[in-house]
Amino acid sequence: MLNRLLRASLTKILGPIAHLFLRLGISPDVVTVVGTLGVCAGALAFFPRGEIWVGVLVITAFVFSDNVDGIMARESGRSSKWGAYLDSTLDRIGDAAIFGGLVLFYAGKGNNQLMAGLALSCLILGSVVSYAKARAEGLGYTANVGIAERADRLVAVLVAAFFADLFNSTILLGVVLGLLAVASLVTVLQRMLTVRRQALASGEVGA
């Protein structure tokens, strides 16, 4: 939902940056790769050491590349299946790094097994959310449903992690991680049911 609401505004804000990169001869794929590397560095270099708020700021600085590369591809006429594939694949890596960084912190220096478990649950279920949609589309179905889209999960965990570290409290982040895990599980079930209904309608499975 957040992705749809913010896309128009982000296009206006990030458009000049995208145009500058194009004039400099930078390709959308390069922006995609650099953005992912920045997100991974922010999460895996700072989160495990307990410097959560610093990591969030670094991640935020790079995460907008996901919008910049899309604008560049559209403006330059370079939109392609390869670009979409690269973008989606690297998005999953970035997401895994964010939740993985939290797992490493709470399993180590943070010494909170519950929080580590919640972060790990979000990592696993978030991956399944993406796979459930990709696999459905690969089989010719659609699974564009769910209450936990990627942008929603990303904004929620980054905001919660920032303030949790700033105010030295894990309660907010714990609640958000728990809700994200539940929402991701619900989304997986929604997508499975959606695909099953389509399969039943096509006569490919028995009732």
Tab-separated table of C-alpha atoms in Angstrom:
chain	number	residue	atom	x	y	z
A	1	MET	CA	0.000	0.000	0.000
A	2	LEU	CA	2.784	2.418	0.903
A	3	ASN	CA	4.500	1.695	-2.388
A	4	ARG	CA	1.419	2.789	-4.347
A	5	LEU	CA	0.840	5.888	-2.228
A	6	LEU	CA	4.430	7.108	-2.299
A	7	ARG	CA	5.393	6.241	-5.871
A	8	ALA	CA	4.100	9.470	-7.443
A	9	SER	CA	5.721	11.660	-4.777
A	10	LEU	CA	9.034	9.808	-4.939
A	11	THR	CA	9.093	10.114	-8.721
A	12	LYS	CA	8.901	13.909	-8.424
A	13	ILE	CA	11.561	14.047	-5.707
A	14	LEU	CA	13.989	11.524	-7.165
A	15	GLY	CA	13.425	12.388	-10.823
A	16	PRO	CA	16.217	15.016	-10.960
A	17	ILE	CA	18.690	12.522	-9.445
A	18	ALA	CA	17.707	9.903	-12.009
A	19	HIS	CA	18.140	12.413	-14.842
A	20	LEU	CA	21.579	13.409	-13.513
A	21	PHE	CA	22.726	9.784	-13.424
A	22	LEU	CA	21.531	9.281	-16.990
A	23	ARG	CA	23.427	12.351	-18.176
A	24	LEU	CA	26.542	10.960	-16.494
A	25	GLY	CA	26.120	7.735	-18.432
A	26	ILE	CA	25.266	5.592	-15.406
A	27	SER	CA	22.997	2.646	-16.191
A	28	PRO	CA	19.944	1.643	-14.116
A	29	ASP	CA	21.547	-1.741	-13.407
A	30	VAL	CA	24.571	-0.070	-11.811
A	31	VAL	CA	22.292	1.947	-9.528
A	32	THR	CA	20.431	-1.235	-8.588
A	33	VAL	CA	23.630	-3.078	-7.669
A	34	VAL	CA	25.198	-0.159	-5.779
A	35	GLY	CA	21.969	0.430	-3.876
A	36	THR	CA	21.811	-3.192	-2.779
A	37	LEU	CA	25.460	-3.174	-1.715
A	38	GLY	CA	24.795	-0.042	0.337
A	39	VAL	CA	21.776	-1.578	2.045
A	40	CYS	CA	23.705	-4.764	2.845
A	41	ALA	CA	26.665	-2.780	4.160
A	42	GLY	CA	24.444	-0.635	6.362
A	43	ALA	CA	22.664	-3.656	7.808
A	44	LEU	CA	25.558	-6.082	8.212
A	45	ALA	CA	28.254	-3.594	9.241
A	46	PHE	CA	26.267	-1.624	11.814
A	47	PHE	CA	23.378	-3.767	13.094
A	48	PRO	CA	25.474	-6.623	14.560
A	49	ARG	CA	27.589	-4.079	16.476
A	50	GLY	CA	24.499	-2.512	18.034
A	51	GLU	CA	24.735	0.713	16.014
A	52	ILE	CA	21.170	0.275	14.823
A	53	TRP	CA	20.201	3.895	14.218
A	54	VAL	CA	23.363	4.517	12.201
A	55	GLY	CA	22.639	1.446	10.109
A	56	VAL	CA	19.078	2.615	9.494
A	57	LEU	CA	20.301	5.985	8.213
A	58	VAL	CA	22.791	4.303	5.868
A	59	ILE	CA	20.136	1.888	4.615
A	60	THR	CA	17.645	4.710	4.075
A	61	ALA	CA	20.198	6.618	2.006
A	62	PHE	CA	20.576	3.659	-0.348
A	63	VAL	CA	17.098	2.154	-0.315
A	64	PHE	CA	15.733	4.911	-2.540
A	65	SER	CA	17.917	3.566	-5.343
A	66	ASP	CA	15.104	1.067	-5.821
A	67	ASN	CA	13.002	3.963	-7.083
A	68	VAL	CA	15.789	5.795	-8.882
A	69	ASP	CA	16.708	2.824	-11.079
A	70	GLY	CA	13.070	2.387	-12.076
A	71	ILE	CA	12.745	6.037	-13.057
A	72	MET	CA	15.990	5.807	-15.032
A	73	ALA	CA	14.828	2.701	-16.880
A	74	ARG	CA	11.523	4.305	-17.860
A	75	GLU	CA	13.029	7.646	-18.860
A	76	SER	CA	15.776	6.062	-20.959
A	77	GLY	CA	13.559	3.409	-22.502
A	78	ARG	CA	15.724	0.672	-21.013
A	79	SER	CA	12.972	-1.137	-19.128
A	80	SER	CA	13.493	-4.838	-19.651
A	81	LYS	CA	12.690	-8.214	-18.181
A	82	TRP	CA	16.322	-8.562	-17.170
A	83	GLY	CA	16.211	-5.264	-15.276
A	84	ALA	CA	13.024	-6.294	-13.493
A	85	TYR	CA	14.535	-9.672	-12.629
A	86	LEU	CA	17.761	-8.118	-11.323
A	87	ASP	CA	15.845	-5.556	-9.276
A	88	SER	CA	13.547	-8.128	-7.679
A	89	THR	CA	16.373	-10.544	-6.923
A	90	LEU	CA	18.595	-7.917	-5.315
A	91	ASP	CA	15.627	-6.555	-3.347
A	92	ARG	CA	15.334	-9.954	-1.674
A	93	ILE	CA	19.036	-9.907	-0.816
A	94	GLY	CA	18.728	-6.440	0.715
A	95	ASP	CA	15.687	-7.440	2.760
A	96	ALA	CA	17.465	-10.555	4.025
A	97	ALA	CA	20.471	-8.453	5.046
A	98	ILE	CA	18.276	-6.099	7.081
A	99	PHE	CA	16.530	-8.817	9.062
A	100	GLY	CA	19.706	-10.905	9.136
A	101	GLY	CA	21.586	-7.999	10.698
A	102	LEU	CA	18.973	-7.802	13.450
A	103	VAL	CA	19.224	-11.563	14.001
A	104	LEU	CA	23.007	-11.304	14.368
A	105	PHE	CA	22.709	-8.454	16.857
A	106	TYR	CA	20.093	-10.014	19.110
A	107	ALA	CA	21.676	-13.474	18.939
A	108	GLY	CA	25.020	-11.942	19.887
A	109	LYS	CA	25.710	-8.583	21.473
A	110	GLY	CA	22.039	-7.810	22.080
A	111	ASN	CA	21.566	-11.119	23.937
A	112	ASN	CA	17.820	-11.385	23.358
A	113	GLN	CA	16.767	-14.738	21.950
A	114	LEU	CA	13.109	-13.726	21.605
A	115	MET	CA	14.001	-10.738	19.436
A	116	ALA	CA	16.420	-12.868	17.429
A	117	GLY	CA	13.646	-15.394	16.851
A	118	LEU	CA	11.172	-12.716	15.773
A	119	ALA	CA	13.670	-11.188	13.344
A	120	LEU	CA	14.488	-14.633	11.947
A	121	SER	CA	10.771	-15.353	11.512
A	122	CYS	CA	10.375	-12.120	9.541
A	123	LEU	CA	13.371	-13.034	7.379
A	124	ILE	CA	12.025	-16.491	6.559
A	125	LEU	CA	8.376	-15.545	6.105
A	126	GLY	CA	9.273	-12.448	4.087
A	127	SER	CA	11.176	-14.668	1.665
A	128	VAL	CA	8.220	-17.039	1.402
A	129	VAL	CA	5.883	-14.101	0.699
A	130	SER	CA	7.995	-13.183	-2.323
A	131	TYR	CA	8.412	-16.790	-3.443
A	132	ALA	CA	4.672	-17.498	-3.207
A	133	LYS	CA	3.988	-14.704	-5.685
A	134	ALA	CA	6.900	-15.495	-8.011
A	135	ARG	CA	6.069	-19.196	-8.147
A	136	ALA	CA	2.391	-18.474	-8.812
A	137	GLU	CA	3.289	-16.201	-11.716
A	138	GLY	CA	5.706	-18.818	-13.036
A	139	LEU	CA	2.811	-21.276	-13.186
A	140	GLY	CA	0.545	-18.807	-14.950
A	141	TYR	CA	-1.470	-17.662	-11.924
A	142	THR	CA	-1.632	-14.301	-10.158
A	143	ALA	CA	-1.079	-13.694	-6.457
A	144	ASN	CA	-1.194	-9.930	-6.089
A	145	VAL	CA	-2.861	-10.067	-2.685
A	146	GLY	CA	-1.713	-9.744	0.891
A	147	ILE	CA	-1.568	-7.395	3.849
A	148	ALA	CA	2.244	-7.350	4.102
A	149	GLU	CA	3.792	-5.966	0.940
A	150	ARG	CA	7.533	-5.379	0.768
A	151	ALA	CA	7.432	-1.583	1.128
A	152	ASP	CA	5.167	-1.828	4.173
A	153	ARG	CA	7.472	-4.345	5.871
A	154	LEU	CA	10.579	-2.327	5.074
A	155	VAL	CA	9.275	1.009	6.346
A	156	ALA	CA	7.841	-0.570	9.500
A	157	VAL	CA	11.026	-2.373	10.537
A	158	LEU	CA	13.357	0.537	9.745
A	159	VAL	CA	11.278	3.116	11.625
A	160	ALA	CA	10.791	0.794	14.604
A	161	ALA	CA	14.481	-0.169	14.704
A	162	PHE	CA	15.565	3.477	14.553
A	163	PHE	CA	13.429	4.592	17.480
A	164	ALA	CA	14.037	1.417	19.480
A	165	ASP	CA	17.767	2.100	19.376
A	166	LEU	CA	17.386	5.837	19.886
A	167	PHE	CA	15.327	5.366	23.063
A	168	ASN	CA	17.092	2.162	24.144
A	169	SER	CA	13.884	0.128	24.172
A	170	THR	CA	13.147	-3.134	22.395
A	171	ILE	CA	9.402	-3.109	23.076
A	172	LEU	CA	8.412	-1.155	19.961
A	173	LEU	CA	10.654	-3.170	17.664
A	174	GLY	CA	9.530	-6.430	19.260
A	175	VAL	CA	5.876	-5.577	18.679
A	176	VAL	CA	6.551	-4.536	15.079
A	177	LEU	CA	8.571	-7.677	14.326
A	178	GLY	CA	5.829	-9.825	15.831
A	179	LEU	CA	3.148	-8.088	13.786
A	180	LEU	CA	5.243	-8.345	10.621
A	181	ALA	CA	5.763	-12.068	11.165
A	182	VAL	CA	2.025	-12.617	11.603
A	183	ALA	CA	1.173	-10.357	8.649
A	184	SER	CA	3.688	-12.187	6.455
A	185	LEU	CA	2.210	-15.553	7.419
A	186	VAL	CA	-1.289	-14.279	6.650
A	187	THR	CA	-0.067	-12.969	3.286
A	188	VAL	CA	1.431	-16.356	2.411
A	189	LEU	CA	-1.875	-18.053	3.251
A	190	GLN	CA	-3.819	-15.451	1.247
A	191	ARG	CA	-1.657	-16.069	-1.799
A	192	MET	CA	-1.923	-19.832	-1.453
A	193	LEU	CA	-5.717	-19.628	-1.246
A	194	THR	CA	-5.846	-17.235	-4.202
A	195	VAL	CA	-3.796	-19.599	-6.357
A	196	ARG	CA	-5.865	-22.590	-5.243
A	197	ARG	CA	-9.081	-20.816	-6.266
A	198	GLN	CA	-7.606	-20.123	-9.695
A	199	ALA	CA	-6.460	-23.736	-9.999
A	200	LEU	CA	-9.926	-24.985	-9.042
A	201	ALA	CA	-11.562	-22.640	-11.537
A	202	SER	CA	-9.322	-23.958	-14.298
A	203	GLY	CA	-10.073	-27.556	-13.350
A	204	GLU	CA	-6.437	-28.351	-12.613
A	205	VAL	CA	-7.154	-29.700	-9.110
A	206	GLY	CA	-10.064	-31.513	-7.588
A	207	ALA	CA	-12.312	-29.830	-5.039
